[in-house]
Amino acid sequence: MQRQNSTDLRENKWFMVWGSIVMVLIVVFLKSNGETPEDLDVPDLSNLGYDPCCSWPCENNGWCMSLPGNNYTCDCAETGFIGKNCHIPANWKSWLATKIKPDAETLHNFLTSNGWLWAIVNNIKPLHNKIMAYVYLSRGDVVDTPVRFNGGSEYITLESYYNETYYARSLPPVPKHCPTVMGDKGPTDYPDMDVIIQKVFLRREFKPDPHNTNVLFTYWAQHFTHQFFRTDQSKSTPEFTKGNAGVDGSNIYGLTEEDRQHLRSGIDGKLKSQIINGEEFPPYLRDVPGYKMEYPPHIKIREEAKFALGHPFFALLPGLFAFATIWLREHNRVCDILKVENSHWDDSRLYETARIINVGQTIKITIEDYVQQLSQYKLNLSFEPELTHGTRFQYDNRIRAEFVQLYHWHPLIPDTIKIDDNTSYSIMDMAYNNKPILEHGIDKFVEAMVTNRAGALTNRNHPYPTVVVLRKTLEHSRTMRFQSINNYRRKFGMTPFTSFIDMTEDEQLAKDLEELYHDIEAVEFYVGLLAEKPGPSVTPLSMVSIGGPYSVKGLLANPICSPLWWKPSTFGGEVGFQIVKTSTISKLFCNNMAGKCEGLDLTFRIPDV
Amino acid sequence: MQRQNSTDLRENKWFMVWGSIVMVLIVVFLKSNGETPEDLDVPDLSNLGYDPCCSWPCENNGWCMSLPGNNYTCDCAETGFIGKNCHIPANWKSWLATKIKPDAETLHNFLTSNGWLWAIVNNIKPLHNKIMAYVYLSRGDVVDTPVRFNGGSEYITLESYYNETYYARSLPPVPKHCPTVMGDKGPTDYPDMDVIIQKVFLRREFKPDPHNTNVLFTYWAQHFTHQFFRTDQSKSTPEFTKGNAGVDGSNIYGLTEEDRQHLRSGIDGKLKSQIINGEEFPPYLRDVPGYKMEYPPHIKIREEAKFALGHPFFALLPGLFAFATIWLREHNRVCDILKVENSHWDDSRLYETARIINVGQTIKITIEDYVQQLSQYKLNLSFEPELTHGTRFQYDNRIRAEFVQLYHWHPLIPDTIKIDDNTSYSIMDMAYNNKPILEHGIDKFVEAMVTNRAGALTNRNHPYPTVVVLRKTLEHSRTMRFQSINNYRRKFGMTPFTSFIDMTEDEQLAKDLEELYHDIEAVEFYVGLLAEKPGPSVTPLSMVSIGGPYSVKGLLANPICSPLWWKPSTFGGEVGFQIVKTSTISKLFCNNMAGKCEGLDLTFRIPDV
């Protein structure tokens, strides 16, 4: 009881302190409230002559409803704000947030600097847990779940939710009846795409990434995201997906049950493989009858250079072939471990459990190695799903069309890759060509991925050979009538850009963009993402602040992270669970290379020399 | 400050009281813990000679993992229990729960009696809110989200989650390698199905429902559930669904976009309709080219008796035709209201918004009118989605194969329905026959649904004409290797039945079941659900305790209930939102009948005479 009484005393003291703070805040609130009476600052939109929702008047994620006679109302429910334009804090919390909550840029700078502070925080487990839980939940909160919009309509529909063949959308399309393609700002129609590509995107000379990001990172991005970016090319618009909206391992195992059966050996849970030069590789395509890969018919490729990989697109590049090979070896390695623990399990149970383990490893590595490098946070990102258990976090994800757009990261690709110190391959050398691996060996190729520097993910650094993809990306965003980059910044809690120079910090680029778009509110989404000035992360700030939530949400909303899945039996027992919990990009590769990475510091950064 | 100090004093007092309680509890805990040291009570399963998981040793929803050499271990993570069989409370909360938490039967009896107490509770809004939030969350908790199992495997797989063409499962199938079809209890193989049907199911003479449930209720059950019970008949097993796993309005509007387009008029958001005898009805099937209904080819039906309804199955019965007609009229009525509010909206926006409103009305009526009658709770069930906002509730649902089984409620069907006081129609008279409506008029038919009493949902009350469906139901549960009714009771927090007489409270039935199953642990799921003694609700206790969570979860997990959907703009504005918030079964029908229900007390109970 003694101890409790002293606690009471302490609480009394704190009560005094907090009481005083609250009193002060009340005064400030009443005062500031008195200064800005409701709707005094609301611009009059009654004489626009068109739907006022085209000027996006509702703030703080309020929803603009057009009314008859070019009138409008904002639905402010659940925003924490009230007033004509949801611009007045409805309660203490919202008001305080407007006063003390740092903007995304400040927060981001804080997380990417002050290394000494974070070194301390990283070592105080309860505090670190609190911060990680905040990261998970705050990121999850800005990704609407259940989804509300898809490209099919300008307003909320049940179809957006139930028709999962659509990519979801964070923001609905700009209404067709608006005066300009971005609402009511900027030019009536989109600016000339060739000029945009020329002035904003094309690489003059290779800009290297300043954060020591390597090509292994680039290929992780590509290999990893193709499991859930699966635009249905058979449709007339880019708004449909064939995928499962999550980290389902389909980039390793195949998307459909039929595909997966093709790639399974049927023995001890393992995937089909073959031995070449004493090492395990995926089977030749000719040895998996009925299985399809996207080898282009017009390019002559030897049958001994065509392989059956988890994703038909992975025919494209030797880096993808390398990842496919490493994951294949890892799957079969995990099966061997599971078999020792569970000698009575049949082929299917070993296979299914190894698949769950590899999905777990994928998430672990993505958060702790890949996103850590991407964000350049000094906070150690950790994969601890239990921090979301019992909270409002929703274990349910859908891929957004905006995420697909955003993840076009071709500037990361360097002009050439040097292998084994004496051979260079250009981008075009490597298309549909596994020679760099088959000739030098996978160990040498992996070493090359680790030691070659990626390009800077910024403007005027898009490599020429992939301009065709860039053009398609821009076309897609127009087909889907994406809202402006500033509207996306608002949606994701960022301050909108105030000018072209504020966006780019580059006079020439600002001038070029102003000529194209006239108004900073009219800059297209993908153009804005890349035109933005470099920041402390591998991507510019908008990209990491919009992509981050999609990414964290997608990773943590995976079923394996939920309370009823995240336990040893899901992973075949404690041994399998530990594989997931201790996985790193280094282990994944080094366990599966003949040389075991000897002398190679394998991470997503080029090693210090 | 004065007030706060006195609060502190009060808190001190409470602290003393609580302190004492906690001290007593510690003593009791240590004492009871001392009496049952860990694993003393655990039966030795090491010499069974087969996989010990077949005897389901893990308690409290622990997961049994078979180990090599016929050994096992229980994964107790997230159960709140520890020990060999997850039988020892791991913490205070679990321990207290085992001591003071009432079992489902006690709780259920409490909720269905003490009318005076609930009359008070129903009127104290904050208390009522607390209880409703508890109902929503506790029901949601027992329906695993994300799902873990489907019929495809005996253990957790990613396929269970990602392959949504499967119905999910609350419990996986009984492993094929177990000694008996129920694990290790009861006969090796299933008992003779004909004997079961004869002794447990078949109606001797009509048993009327004792809770005044009417035939309108029966048809709501059928019309409502067919939007999400959509077993894919093209598959070789009953484990697959074509549906959307939720209240999507597909029973009104059609399942696919193609179907929906067929049924839309294209004008003002409305559905196609026709006028017969001055009243609005669905269009003839012949007037909707390309649309398909399940009218059997071997029965001769006039073209003027075939209609195009939202669900092809609704050809079957006039009650379904009546519901289809009322919902069609309601949709078109709502479109008219929305059009007044939003004269600038096009056909699609009116249609989509009316559809959202009708999904909202469906959920509102199902909870407040239908489940209220079904449960016979004296607690007023209320549809208040905001009570789940910000909680751990998951807005994501999948239909379980167990729910499909459970909802076979043919005993509700009376042998005959009397219309207009002078005409009686038997069950068979009504198959594929809309005459009862077209001849008497829809007002008279609705009156008949309201005034005719449903059958008792109990054993030996299954009407003979639908035995073919019953047989299929039992066959399906065997194909899917369902676990026993007692395992389902454990899963849903109920005490397992201890004997056949405990289950049935009927000596003859208990004797018959014992001859069939030998062991109470071996009784099949659906057989147990129906064999159980009647309780205070319309269904027996297991049925309402298992079906209730599926139902509540499915209703509240609908996207419209989530924080970002549940606001006026989703429903086209405040007017549409109010339609949902004030909807009742009486309004739905009376607003859409020529006679406006004059003189008819339309609810899910036969009116008092």
Coordinates of C-alpha atoms in Angstrom, one line a residue, chain A residues 1 4 8 12 15-16 63 65-68 75 77-78 144 146-148 155-159 161-162 164 244 246-248 257 260 341-345 348-349 352 355-356 359 389-396 558-560 562-565 567-570 572-573, chain B residues 1 4 8 12 15-16 63 65-68 75 77-78 144 146-148 155-159 161-162 164 244 246-248 257 260 341-345 348-349 352 355-356 359 389-396 558-560 562-565 567-570 572-573:
Chain A
M1 CA 0.0 0.0 0.0
Q4 CA 0.5 2.9 -4.1
D8 CA -1.2 8.6 -5.8
N12 CA -1.8 14.3 -7.9
F15 CA -2.8 16.2 -12.3
M16 CA -1.9 19.7 -11.4
W63 CA -16.4 14.4 -49.1
M65 CA -21.4 16.2 -52.7
S66 CA -22.6 18.2 -55.7
L67 CA -26.1 19.6 -55.2
P68 CA -28.5 20.7 -57.9
D75 CA -19.8 15.5 -45.6
A77 CA -18.4 12.9 -40.8
E78 CA -15.4 11.0 -39.4
D144 CA -9.2 3.2 -46.6
P146 CA -12.9 -1.3 -46.7
V147 CA -12.2 0.4 -50.0
R148 CA -14.6 3.0 -51.3
Y155 CA -18.5 8.2 -56.2
I156 CA -18.8 5.4 -53.6
T157 CA -20.3 2.2 -54.9
L158 CA -20.7 -1.4 -53.6
E159 CA -19.0 -2.5 -56.8
Y161 CA -15.8 -3.2 -52.7
Y162 CA -17.2 -6.4 -54.1
E164 CA -12.1 -7.4 -56.7
N244 CA -4.6 -11.4 -55.1
G246 CA -1.2 -9.1 -51.2
V247 CA 2.0 -10.9 -50.4
D248 CA 0.8 -14.3 -51.5
E257 CA -3.5 -23.6 -58.5
R260 CA 1.5 -24.0 -58.9
E341 CA 10.9 -31.9 -37.8
N342 CA 7.8 -33.5 -39.3
S343 CA 8.8 -36.8 -40.9
H344 CA 5.2 -37.8 -41.0
W345 CA 4.0 -34.9 -43.2
S348 CA 1.3 -31.0 -49.7
R349 CA 1.7 -30.1 -46.1
E352 CA 2.0 -25.3 -48.1
R355 CA 5.1 -21.4 -48.8
I356 CA 3.7 -19.7 -45.6
V359 CA 5.7 -15.3 -47.4
H389 CA -3.1 -7.3 -32.4
G390 CA -6.2 -6.2 -30.6
T391 CA -6.1 -2.8 -32.2
R392 CA -8.2 -1.2 -34.9
F393 CA -5.8 -2.4 -37.6
Q394 CA -7.7 -4.2 -40.4
Y395 CA -6.2 -7.4 -41.8
D396 CA -7.5 -6.9 -45.2
N558 CA -1.3 -10.1 -44.6
P559 CA -3.2 -13.0 -43.0
I560 CA 0.0 -14.4 -41.4
S562 CA -3.2 -11.6 -37.7
P563 CA -3.6 -12.9 -34.1
L564 CA -4.9 -16.3 -35.1
W565 CA -2.2 -16.9 -37.7
K567 CA 1.9 -18.4 -33.9
P568 CA 4.3 -21.4 -34.2
S569 CA 1.8 -24.0 -35.6
T570 CA 1.1 -21.8 -38.6
G572 CA 5.0 -25.8 -38.9
G573 CA 6.3 -25.3 -35.4
Chain B
M1 CA -9.7 21.5 -8.4
Q4 CA -11.0 16.5 -8.6
D8 CA -9.1 11.3 -5.7
N12 CA -8.7 5.9 -2.9
F15 CA -8.7 1.3 -4.5
M16 CA -9.1 -0.2 -1.0
W63 CA -4.3 -26.1 -32.1
M65 CA -0.1 -30.5 -34.1
S66 CA 0.7 -34.1 -34.7
L67 CA 4.3 -35.0 -34.1
P68 CA 6.2 -38.0 -35.5
D75 CA -0.1 -24.6 -29.8
A77 CA -0.7 -19.1 -28.5
E78 CA -3.5 -16.5 -28.3
D144 CA -11.9 -16.1 -37.4
P146 CA -8.8 -13.6 -41.6
V147 CA -10.0 -17.1 -42.2
R148 CA -7.7 -20.0 -41.6
Y155 CA -4.4 -27.5 -41.6
I156 CA -3.8 -23.8 -42.2
T157 CA -2.9 -22.7 -45.7
L158 CA -2.6 -19.5 -47.7
E159 CA -5.1 -21.0 -50.1
Y161 CA -7.4 -17.1 -47.4
Y162 CA -6.6 -16.2 -51.0
E164 CA -12.3 -17.0 -52.3
N244 CA -19.5 -12.4 -52.7
G246 CA -21.8 -10.7 -47.8
V247 CA -25.0 -8.6 -47.9
D248 CA -24.3 -7.3 -51.4
E257 CA -22.6 -6.9 -63.7
R260 CA -27.6 -6.3 -63.2
E341 CA -32.9 15.5 -53.8
N342 CA -30.4 15.1 -56.6
S343 CA -32.1 16.2 -59.8
H344 CA -28.7 16.4 -61.5
W345 CA -27.7 12.7 -60.9
S348 CA -26.1 5.1 -62.7
R349 CA -25.6 7.2 -59.6
E352 CA -25.9 2.6 -57.3
R355 CA -28.6 -0.2 -54.0
I356 CA -26.5 1.0 -51.1
V359 CA -28.3 -3.1 -48.5
H389 CA -15.8 2.0 -35.0
G390 CA -12.2 2.4 -33.7
T391 CA -12.4 -1.1 -32.1
R392 CA -10.7 -4.4 -33.1
F393 CA -13.8 -5.3 -35.2
Q394 CA -12.7 -6.5 -38.7
Y395 CA -14.8 -5.3 -41.6
D396 CA -14.2 -8.3 -43.7
N558 CA -20.5 -5.1 -44.4
P559 CA -18.5 -2.2 -45.9
I560 CA -21.4 0.2 -45.3
S562 CA -17.3 0.9 -41.6
P563 CA -16.2 4.3 -40.4
L564 CA -15.5 5.7 -43.8
W565 CA -18.8 4.4 -45.3
K567 CA -22.1 8.7 -43.2
P568 CA -24.7 10.6 -45.1
S569 CA -22.9 11.1 -48.4
T570 CA -22.6 7.3 -48.9
G572 CA -26.9 10.1 -51.2
G573 CA -27.3 12.5 -48.4

